Amino acid sequence: MTKLLSGNCETRPLTIRPPAAGVGGSWLLPAVLSTAAGAVDVIGFLALGGLFTAHITGNVVVLAAHYVIGGFGQVGPLLSVPVFIIVLGAVTLVSGAAAAYRSRKALLVLHAVLLAGCLGLGAGFGPFADADRPMAVLVGMVAVAAMATQNALVKLALPGAPSTAVMTTNTTQLTVDLATLARGVGKPEDRASARRRVSLTFPCVVGFVAGCAAGAVLEVHFGLRALALPFALAVLAVPLGEMWSDGNVTNLDSRRRDV
């Protein structure tokens, strides 16, 4: 919409941009992905000998613990780091040639396909008494590939979104922003940025915790068939990706010159 301001001042257009979902209004997709990541992580940990599918740091800890006390898988945590890096690099190279919209949709579909493969293999061949069996390792690496794809998706195709798998960073940022808002000092724009980050980060933290809780309960009762939960969430994320906008929240831009 354009209005002309006339009088003794210079005529200038007043432009109102249409609403955009933007990052500020798109908390649902990252929250769904965070819930899926929490479920995959806890199911892999319980069913695949302590394997963390999305946390390289956790796998290094598990590998060290295995050599000290045993009781954890050895092959999965050892392979997870190079597999994660290789898949992340390959996805980045391939998606770099596509537009952001096409890249986002393709990565969401790939994410869902990998989780479907993980569910099919896990339900078909599990449970695994030995986490170092070749099929158990394969299931774990497919899950790692799915989480590497999700991490790439957030970095490459969801600009401004918080991490959906690394909650240490999110919890740190959330605590800092809440403390900033509670203090009530500082520039108004800084407080507005803190509120915006809280509106994005808080649902991700809550979603991840909820995914861990639900995934743990389901794994105890259904084993690797519990991967149906993160797979369903990954399928839900595909249409949610269609609604994601890289623009800012509703923005009214008016420019005037004083008389």
PDB file of C-alpha atoms in Angstrom:
ATOM      1  CA  MET A   1       0.000   0.000   0.000  1.00  0.00           C
ATOM      2  CA  THR A   2       1.302   3.445  -0.889  1.00  0.00           C
ATOM      3  CA  LYS A   3       0.133   6.825   0.423  1.00  0.00           C
ATOM      4  CA  LEU A   4       1.426  10.177  -0.741  1.00  0.00           C
ATOM      5  CA  LEU A   5       2.315  12.757   1.903  1.00  0.00           C
ATOM      6  CA  SER A   6       2.097  16.180   0.361  1.00  0.00           C
ATOM      7  CA  GLY A   7       2.057  19.775   1.529  1.00  0.00           C
ATOM      8  CA  ASN A   8       5.062  21.973   2.033  1.00  0.00           C
ATOM      9  CA  CYS A   9       7.283  18.896   2.343  1.00  0.00           C
ATOM     10  CA  GLU A  10       8.678  16.641  -0.320  1.00  0.00           C
ATOM     11  CA  THR A  11       6.336  13.895  -1.509  1.00  0.00           C
ATOM     12  CA  ARG A  12       7.495  10.464  -0.349  1.00  0.00           C
ATOM     13  CA  PRO A  13       5.904   7.018  -0.532  1.00  0.00           C
ATOM     14  CA  LEU A  14       4.782   5.315   2.644  1.00  0.00           C
ATOM     15  CA  THR A  15       5.317   1.615   2.049  1.00  0.00           C
ATOM     16  CA  ILE A  16       3.834  -1.132   4.180  1.00  0.00           C
ATOM     17  CA  ARG A  17       5.432  -4.479   3.624  1.00  0.00           C
ATOM     18  CA  PRO A  18       3.214  -7.547   3.770  1.00  0.00           C
ATOM     19  CA  PRO A  19       3.520  -9.773   6.821  1.00  0.00           C
ATOM     20  CA  ALA A  20       6.213 -12.416   6.687  1.00  0.00           C
ATOM     21  CA  ALA A  21       6.507 -15.396   8.938  1.00  0.00           C
ATOM     22  CA  GLY A  22      10.178 -14.741   9.405  1.00  0.00           C
ATOM     23  CA  VAL A  23      12.374 -16.170  12.112  1.00  0.00           C
ATOM     24  CA  GLY A  24      10.418 -14.471  14.853  1.00  0.00           C
ATOM     25  CA  GLY A  25       7.209 -16.221  13.851  1.00  0.00           C
ATOM     26  CA  SER A  26       8.768 -19.545  12.886  1.00  0.00           C
ATOM     27  CA  TRP A  27       9.538 -21.170  16.225  1.00  0.00           C
ATOM     28  CA  LEU A  28       7.502 -24.301  15.449  1.00  0.00           C
ATOM     29  CA  LEU A  29       9.842 -25.875  12.876  1.00  0.00           C
ATOM     30  CA  PRO A  30      12.983 -25.637  15.072  1.00  0.00           C
ATOM     31  CA  ALA A  31      10.961 -26.914  18.050  1.00  0.00           C
ATOM     32  CA  VAL A  32       9.779 -29.959  16.077  1.00  0.00           C
ATOM     33  CA  LEU A  33      13.319 -30.678  14.885  1.00  0.00           C
ATOM     34  CA  SER A  34      14.630 -30.323  18.445  1.00  0.00           C
ATOM     35  CA  THR A  35      12.042 -32.808  19.697  1.00  0.00           C
ATOM     36  CA  ALA A  36      13.083 -35.260  16.990  1.00  0.00           C
ATOM     37  CA  ALA A  37      16.770 -34.827  17.863  1.00  0.00           C
ATOM     38  CA  GLY A  38      16.129 -35.437  21.554  1.00  0.00           C
ATOM     39  CA  ALA A  39      14.202 -38.616  20.782  1.00  0.00           C
ATOM     40  CA  VAL A  40      16.830 -39.951  18.361  1.00  0.00           C
ATOM     41  CA  ASP A  41      19.636 -39.194  20.786  1.00  0.00           C
ATOM     42  CA  VAL A  42      18.120 -40.979  23.767  1.00  0.00           C
ATOM     43  CA  ILE A  43      16.904 -43.962  21.713  1.00  0.00           C
ATOM     44  CA  GLY A  44      20.367 -44.407  20.206  1.00  0.00           C
ATOM     45  CA  PHE A  45      21.986 -44.099  23.623  1.00  0.00           C
ATOM     46  CA  LEU A  46      19.730 -46.738  25.176  1.00  0.00           C
ATOM     47  CA  ALA A  47      19.522 -49.180  22.271  1.00  0.00           C
ATOM     48  CA  LEU A  48      22.944 -48.841  20.613  1.00  0.00           C
ATOM     49  CA  GLY A  49      25.427 -49.087  23.451  1.00  0.00           C
ATOM     50  CA  GLY A  50      25.589 -45.448  24.515  1.00  0.00           C
ATOM     51  CA  LEU A  51      25.851 -43.928  21.034  1.00  0.00           C
ATOM     52  CA  PHE A  52      25.027 -40.223  20.764  1.00  0.00           C
ATOM     53  CA  THR A  53      23.758 -39.646  17.245  1.00  0.00           C
ATOM     54  CA  ALA A  54      23.981 -35.845  17.296  1.00  0.00           C
ATOM     55  CA  HIS A  55      26.724 -35.025  19.806  1.00  0.00           C
ATOM     56  CA  ILE A  56      30.336 -35.572  18.818  1.00  0.00           C
ATOM     57  CA  THR A  57      31.467 -34.522  22.304  1.00  0.00           C
ATOM     58  CA  GLY A  58      29.277 -37.179  23.912  1.00  0.00           C
ATOM     59  CA  ASN A  59      30.695 -39.903  21.670  1.00  0.00           C
ATOM     60  CA  VAL A  60      34.265 -38.970  22.603  1.00  0.00           C
ATOM     61  CA  VAL A  61      33.292 -39.277  26.295  1.00  0.00           C
ATOM     62  CA  VAL A  62      31.598 -42.649  25.692  1.00  0.00           C
ATOM     63  CA  LEU A  63      34.630 -43.916  23.784  1.00  0.00           C
ATOM     64  CA  ALA A  64      36.953 -42.913  26.627  1.00  0.00           C
ATOM     65  CA  ALA A  65      34.643 -44.522  29.186  1.00  0.00           C
ATOM     66  CA  HIS A  66      34.593 -47.757  27.183  1.00  0.00           C
ATOM     67  CA  TYR A  67      38.359 -48.128  27.408  1.00  0.00           C
ATOM     68  CA  VAL A  68      38.299 -47.458  31.155  1.00  0.00           C
ATOM     69  CA  ILE A  69      35.303 -49.464  32.418  1.00  0.00           C
ATOM     70  CA  GLY A  70      33.752 -51.133  29.359  1.00  0.00           C
ATOM     71  CA  GLY A  71      29.985 -51.453  29.068  1.00  0.00           C
ATOM     72  CA  PHE A  72      29.608 -49.188  26.068  1.00  0.00           C
ATOM     73  CA  GLY A  73      29.828 -49.709  22.340  1.00  0.00           C
ATOM     74  CA  GLN A  74      33.225 -49.089  20.800  1.00  0.00           C
ATOM     75  CA  VAL A  75      32.773 -49.082  17.044  1.00  0.00           C
ATOM     76  CA  GLY A  76      29.752 -46.744  16.858  1.00  0.00           C
ATOM     77  CA  PRO A  77      31.230 -43.830  18.845  1.00  0.00           C
ATOM     78  CA  LEU A  78      34.531 -44.230  16.968  1.00  0.00           C
ATOM     79  CA  LEU A  79      32.879 -44.086  13.533  1.00  0.00           C
ATOM     80  CA  SER A  80      30.308 -41.458  14.422  1.00  0.00           C
ATOM     81  CA  VAL A  81      32.746 -38.536  14.293  1.00  0.00           C
ATOM     82  CA  PRO A  82      34.055 -39.115  10.725  1.00  0.00           C
ATOM     83  CA  VAL A  83      30.584 -40.144   9.490  1.00  0.00           C
ATOM     84  CA  PHE A  84      29.070 -36.970  10.945  1.00  0.00           C
ATOM     85  CA  ILE A  85      31.752 -34.790   9.346  1.00  0.00           C
ATOM     86  CA  ILE A  86      31.599 -36.548   5.960  1.00  0.00           C
ATOM     87  CA  VAL A  87      27.797 -36.335   5.705  1.00  0.00           C
ATOM     88  CA  LEU A  88      27.795 -32.730   6.897  1.00  0.00           C
ATOM     89  CA  GLY A  89      30.432 -31.793   4.315  1.00  0.00           C
ATOM     90  CA  ALA A  90      28.712 -33.658   1.481  1.00  0.00           C
ATOM     91  CA  VAL A  91      25.332 -32.094   2.263  1.00  0.00           C
ATOM     92  CA  THR A  92      26.903 -28.645   2.392  1.00  0.00           C
ATOM     93  CA  LEU A  93      28.607 -29.091  -0.982  1.00  0.00           C
ATOM     94  CA  VAL A  94      25.466 -30.391  -2.691  1.00  0.00           C
ATOM     95  CA  SER A  95      23.055 -27.877  -1.180  1.00  0.00           C
ATOM     96  CA  GLY A  96      25.361 -24.971  -1.989  1.00  0.00           C
ATOM     97  CA  ALA A  97      24.348 -25.196  -5.648  1.00  0.00           C
ATOM     98  CA  ALA A  98      20.619 -24.888  -4.873  1.00  0.00           C
ATOM     99  CA  ALA A  99      18.464 -21.955  -3.875  1.00  0.00           C
ATOM    100  CA  ALA A 100      17.622 -21.667  -0.175  1.00  0.00           C
ATOM    101  CA  TYR A 101      13.991 -22.773  -0.637  1.00  0.00           C
ATOM    102  CA  ARG A 102      14.871 -25.860  -2.703  1.00  0.00           C
ATOM    103  CA  SER A 103      17.768 -26.684  -0.408  1.00  0.00           C
ATOM    104  CA  ARG A 104      15.552 -26.506   2.694  1.00  0.00           C
ATOM    105  CA  LYS A 105      12.921 -28.813   1.228  1.00  0.00           C
ATOM    106  CA  ALA A 106      15.498 -31.280  -0.068  1.00  0.00           C
ATOM    107  CA  LEU A 107      17.295 -31.428   3.284  1.00  0.00           C
ATOM    108  CA  LEU A 108      14.038 -31.939   5.186  1.00  0.00           C
ATOM    109  CA  VAL A 109      13.077 -34.782   2.854  1.00  0.00           C
ATOM    110  CA  LEU A 110      16.544 -36.349   3.124  1.00  0.00           C
ATOM    111  CA  HIS A 111      16.347 -36.062   6.906  1.00  0.00           C
ATOM    112  CA  ALA A 112      13.011 -37.911   6.923  1.00  0.00           C
ATOM    113  CA  VAL A 113      14.282 -40.591   4.495  1.00  0.00           C
ATOM    114  CA  LEU A 114      17.337 -41.303   6.639  1.00  0.00           C
ATOM    115  CA  LEU A 115      15.210 -41.637   9.760  1.00  0.00           C
ATOM    116  CA  ALA A 116      12.863 -43.944   7.849  1.00  0.00           C
ATOM    117  CA  GLY A 117      15.847 -46.116   6.932  1.00  0.00           C
ATOM    118  CA  CYS A 118      17.039 -46.107  10.522  1.00  0.00           C
ATOM    119  CA  LEU A 119      13.564 -47.121  11.735  1.00  0.00           C
ATOM    120  CA  GLY A 120      13.238 -49.883   9.126  1.00  0.00           C
ATOM    121  CA  LEU A 121      16.649 -51.395   9.858  1.00  0.00           C
ATOM    122  CA  GLY A 122      16.280 -51.051  13.609  1.00  0.00           C
ATOM    123  CA  ALA A 123      12.795 -52.542  13.753  1.00  0.00           C
ATOM    124  CA  GLY A 124      13.678 -55.281  11.268  1.00  0.00           C
ATOM    125  CA  PHE A 125      16.968 -56.472  12.775  1.00  0.00           C
ATOM    126  CA  GLY A 126      16.924 -55.217  16.381  1.00  0.00           C
ATOM    127  CA  PRO A 127      17.186 -55.396  19.280  1.00  0.00           C
ATOM    128  CA  PHE A 128      20.963 -55.719  19.399  1.00  0.00           C
ATOM    129  CA  ALA A 129      22.562 -57.464  22.364  1.00  0.00           C
ATOM    130  CA  ASP A 130      25.973 -56.404  21.029  1.00  0.00           C
ATOM    131  CA  ALA A 131      26.175 -52.759  19.936  1.00  0.00           C
ATOM    132  CA  ASP A 132      29.323 -53.523  17.917  1.00  0.00           C
ATOM    133  CA  ARG A 133      27.539 -55.925  15.556  1.00  0.00           C
ATOM    134  CA  PRO A 134      27.717 -54.693  11.935  1.00  0.00           C
ATOM    135  CA  MET A 135      23.950 -54.182  11.643  1.00  0.00           C
ATOM    136  CA  ALA A 136      23.794 -52.300  14.941  1.00  0.00           C
ATOM    137  CA  VAL A 137      26.630 -50.061  13.801  1.00  0.00           C
ATOM    138  CA  LEU A 138      24.882 -49.490  10.461  1.00  0.00           C
ATOM    139  CA  VAL A 139      21.659 -48.430  12.203  1.00  0.00           C
ATOM    140  CA  GLY A 140      23.654 -46.042  14.379  1.00  0.00           C
ATOM    141  CA  MET A 141      25.508 -44.522  11.437  1.00  0.00           C
ATOM    142  CA  VAL A 142      22.270 -43.949   9.510  1.00  0.00           C
ATOM    143  CA  ALA A 143      20.952 -42.121  12.581  1.00  0.00           C
ATOM    144  CA  VAL A 144      24.179 -40.104  12.766  1.00  0.00           C
ATOM    145  CA  ALA A 145      23.772 -39.215   9.069  1.00  0.00           C
ATOM    146  CA  ALA A 146      20.204 -38.062   9.752  1.00  0.00           C
ATOM    147  CA  MET A 147      21.363 -35.811  12.595  1.00  0.00           C
ATOM    148  CA  ALA A 148      24.264 -34.463  10.499  1.00  0.00           C
ATOM    149  CA  THR A 149      21.704 -33.571   7.834  1.00  0.00           C
ATOM    150  CA  GLN A 150      19.547 -31.837  10.445  1.00  0.00           C
ATOM    151  CA  ASN A 151      22.509 -29.821  11.704  1.00  0.00           C
ATOM    152  CA  ALA A 152      23.366 -28.826   8.133  1.00  0.00           C
ATOM    153  CA  LEU A 153      19.737 -27.891   7.508  1.00  0.00           C
ATOM    154  CA  VAL A 154      19.666 -25.467  10.428  1.00  0.00           C
ATOM    155  CA  LYS A 155      22.972 -23.851   9.480  1.00  0.00           C
ATOM    156  CA  LEU A 156      22.343 -23.600   5.738  1.00  0.00           C
ATOM    157  CA  ALA A 157      18.593 -23.244   5.249  1.00  0.00           C
ATOM    158  CA  LEU A 158      17.096 -21.853   8.483  1.00  0.00           C
ATOM    159  CA  PRO A 159      18.915 -18.537   8.906  1.00  0.00           C
ATOM    160  CA  GLY A 160      18.653 -17.117  12.405  1.00  0.00           C
ATOM    161  CA  ALA A 161      17.332 -20.320  13.974  1.00  0.00           C
ATOM    162  CA  PRO A 162      19.017 -21.720  17.107  1.00  0.00           C
ATOM    163  CA  SER A 163      20.624 -25.134  17.180  1.00  0.00           C
ATOM    164  CA  THR A 164      18.117 -27.973  17.254  1.00  0.00           C
ATOM    165  CA  ALA A 165      20.539 -30.587  18.589  1.00  0.00           C
ATOM    166  CA  VAL A 166      23.139 -28.875  20.821  1.00  0.00           C
ATOM    167  CA  MET A 167      21.345 -27.780  23.962  1.00  0.00           C
ATOM    168  CA  THR A 168      24.441 -26.572  25.832  1.00  0.00           C
ATOM    169  CA  THR A 169      24.688 -23.589  23.497  1.00  0.00           C
ATOM    170  CA  ASN A 170      20.940 -22.997  23.599  1.00  0.00           C
ATOM    171  CA  THR A 171      20.738 -23.205  27.392  1.00  0.00           C
ATOM    172  CA  THR A 172      23.634 -20.781  27.736  1.00  0.00           C
ATOM    173  CA  GLN A 173      22.061 -18.283  25.339  1.00  0.00           C
ATOM    174  CA  LEU A 174      18.630 -18.658  26.935  1.00  0.00           C
ATOM    175  CA  THR A 175      20.012 -18.040  30.432  1.00  0.00           C
ATOM    176  CA  VAL A 176      21.986 -14.982  29.308  1.00  0.00           C
ATOM    177  CA  ASP A 177      18.947 -13.502  27.537  1.00  0.00           C
ATOM    178  CA  LEU A 178      16.596 -14.145  30.460  1.00  0.00           C
ATOM    179  CA  ALA A 179      19.076 -12.531  32.842  1.00  0.00           C
ATOM    180  CA  THR A 180      19.376  -9.550  30.487  1.00  0.00           C
ATOM    181  CA  LEU A 181      15.602  -9.128  30.432  1.00  0.00           C
ATOM    182  CA  ALA A 182      15.333  -9.555  34.211  1.00  0.00           C
ATOM    183  CA  ARG A 183      17.961  -6.874  34.745  1.00  0.00           C
ATOM    184  CA  GLY A 184      15.852  -4.459  32.719  1.00  0.00           C
ATOM    185  CA  VAL A 185      18.706  -2.179  31.689  1.00  0.00           C
ATOM    186  CA  GLY A 186      20.470  -1.576  28.424  1.00  0.00           C
ATOM    187  CA  LYS A 187      19.388  -0.337  25.042  1.00  0.00           C
ATOM    188  CA  PRO A 188      15.797  -1.027  23.960  1.00  0.00           C
ATOM    189  CA  GLU A 189      17.022  -2.723  20.786  1.00  0.00           C
ATOM    190  CA  ASP A 190      19.238  -5.068  22.831  1.00  0.00           C
ATOM    191  CA  ARG A 191      16.300  -6.062  25.029  1.00  0.00           C
ATOM    192  CA  ALA A 192      14.148  -6.578  21.937  1.00  0.00           C
ATOM    193  CA  SER A 193      16.825  -8.867  20.446  1.00  0.00           C
ATOM    194  CA  ALA A 194      16.981 -10.812  23.715  1.00  0.00           C
ATOM    195  CA  ARG A 195      13.191 -11.301  23.716  1.00  0.00           C
ATOM    196  CA  ARG A 196      13.317 -12.480  20.114  1.00  0.00           C
ATOM    197  CA  ARG A 197      16.046 -15.015  20.892  1.00  0.00           C
ATOM    198  CA  VAL A 198      14.136 -16.281  23.924  1.00  0.00           C
ATOM    199  CA  SER A 199      11.027 -16.817  21.777  1.00  0.00           C
ATOM    200  CA  LEU A 200      13.102 -19.068  19.500  1.00  0.00           C
ATOM    201  CA  THR A 201      15.458 -20.797  21.914  1.00  0.00           C
ATOM    202  CA  PHE A 202      12.985 -21.666  24.680  1.00  0.00           C
ATOM    203  CA  PRO A 203      10.764 -23.872  22.451  1.00  0.00           C
ATOM    204  CA  CYS A 204      13.869 -25.707  21.205  1.00  0.00           C
ATOM    205  CA  VAL A 205      15.074 -26.485  24.732  1.00  0.00           C
ATOM    206  CA  VAL A 206      11.609 -27.594  25.838  1.00  0.00           C
ATOM    207  CA  GLY A 207      11.173 -29.656  22.671  1.00  0.00           C
ATOM    208  CA  PHE A 208      14.508 -31.425  23.107  1.00  0.00           C
ATOM    209  CA  VAL A 209      13.736 -32.320  26.732  1.00  0.00           C
ATOM    210  CA  ALA A 210      10.264 -33.546  25.751  1.00  0.00           C
ATOM    211  CA  GLY A 211      11.779 -35.621  22.939  1.00  0.00           C
ATOM    212  CA  CYS A 212      14.269 -37.197  25.345  1.00  0.00           C
ATOM    213  CA  ALA A 213      11.531 -38.075  27.824  1.00  0.00           C
ATOM    214  CA  ALA A 214       9.172 -39.496  25.201  1.00  0.00           C
ATOM    215  CA  GLY A 215      11.959 -41.333  23.382  1.00  0.00           C
ATOM    216  CA  ALA A 216      13.192 -42.966  26.600  1.00  0.00           C
ATOM    217  CA  VAL A 217       9.729 -44.196  27.571  1.00  0.00           C
ATOM    218  CA  LEU A 218       9.050 -45.535  24.080  1.00  0.00           C
ATOM    219  CA  GLU A 219      12.445 -47.256  23.787  1.00  0.00           C
ATOM    220  CA  VAL A 220      11.910 -49.111  27.069  1.00  0.00           C
ATOM    221  CA  HIS A 221       8.615 -50.496  25.770  1.00  0.00           C
ATOM    222  CA  PHE A 222       9.229 -50.821  22.029  1.00  0.00           C
ATOM    223  CA  GLY A 223      12.986 -50.863  21.488  1.00  0.00           C
ATOM    224  CA  LEU A 224      14.186 -49.386  18.203  1.00  0.00           C
ATOM    225  CA  ARG A 225      10.611 -49.216  16.944  1.00  0.00           C
ATOM    226  CA  ALA A 226      10.491 -46.090  19.110  1.00  0.00           C
ATOM    227  CA  LEU A 227      12.260 -44.393  16.191  1.00  0.00           C
ATOM    228  CA  ALA A 228       8.776 -44.070  14.703  1.00  0.00           C
ATOM    229  CA  LEU A 229       8.393 -40.934  16.868  1.00  0.00           C
ATOM    230  CA  PRO A 230      11.311 -38.928  15.419  1.00  0.00           C
ATOM    231  CA  PHE A 231      10.446 -40.221  11.949  1.00  0.00           C
ATOM    232  CA  ALA A 232       6.875 -38.895  12.308  1.00  0.00           C
ATOM    233  CA  LEU A 233       8.246 -35.559  13.511  1.00  0.00           C
ATOM    234  CA  ALA A 234      10.632 -35.424  10.539  1.00  0.00           C
ATOM    235  CA  VAL A 235       7.706 -36.010   8.172  1.00  0.00           C
ATOM    236  CA  LEU A 236       5.780 -33.215   9.930  1.00  0.00           C
ATOM    237  CA  ALA A 237       8.777 -30.908   9.498  1.00  0.00           C
ATOM    238  CA  VAL A 238       8.590 -31.120   5.692  1.00  0.00           C
ATOM    239  CA  PRO A 239       5.331 -29.102   5.309  1.00  0.00           C
ATOM    240  CA  LEU A 240       6.437 -26.821   8.148  1.00  0.00           C
ATOM    241  CA  GLY A 241       9.484 -26.017   6.039  1.00  0.00           C
ATOM    242  CA  GLU A 242       7.148 -24.788   3.311  1.00  0.00           C
ATOM    243  CA  MET A 243       5.851 -22.116   5.697  1.00  0.00           C
ATOM    244  CA  TRP A 244       9.277 -20.924   6.801  1.00  0.00           C
ATOM    245  CA  SER A 245      10.260 -17.459   5.585  1.00  0.00           C
ATOM    246  CA  ASP A 246      13.747 -15.985   5.598  1.00  0.00           C
ATOM    247  CA  GLY A 247      12.331 -12.485   5.952  1.00  0.00           C
ATOM    248  CA  ASN A 248      11.893 -10.502   9.122  1.00  0.00           C
ATOM    249  CA  VAL A 249       8.699 -10.308  11.162  1.00  0.00           C
ATOM    250  CA  THR A 250       5.944  -7.957  10.074  1.00  0.00           C
ATOM    251  CA  ASN A 251       7.654  -4.697   9.326  1.00  0.00           C
ATOM    252  CA  LEU A 252       6.185  -1.271   8.792  1.00  0.00           C
ATOM    253  CA  ASP A 253       8.659   0.958   7.021  1.00  0.00           C
ATOM    254  CA  SER A 254       7.656   4.594   6.788  1.00  0.00           C
ATOM    255  CA  ARG A 255       9.995   7.348   5.736  1.00  0.00           C
ATOM    256  CA  ARG A 256       9.073  10.969   6.170  1.00  0.00           C
ATOM    257  CA  ARG A 257      10.805  14.313   6.107  1.00  0.00           C
ATOM    258  CA  ASP A 258       9.831  16.936   8.629  1.00  0.00           C
ATOM    259  CA  VAL A 259       8.439  20.158   7.299  1.00  0.00           C
TER     260      VAL A 259
END
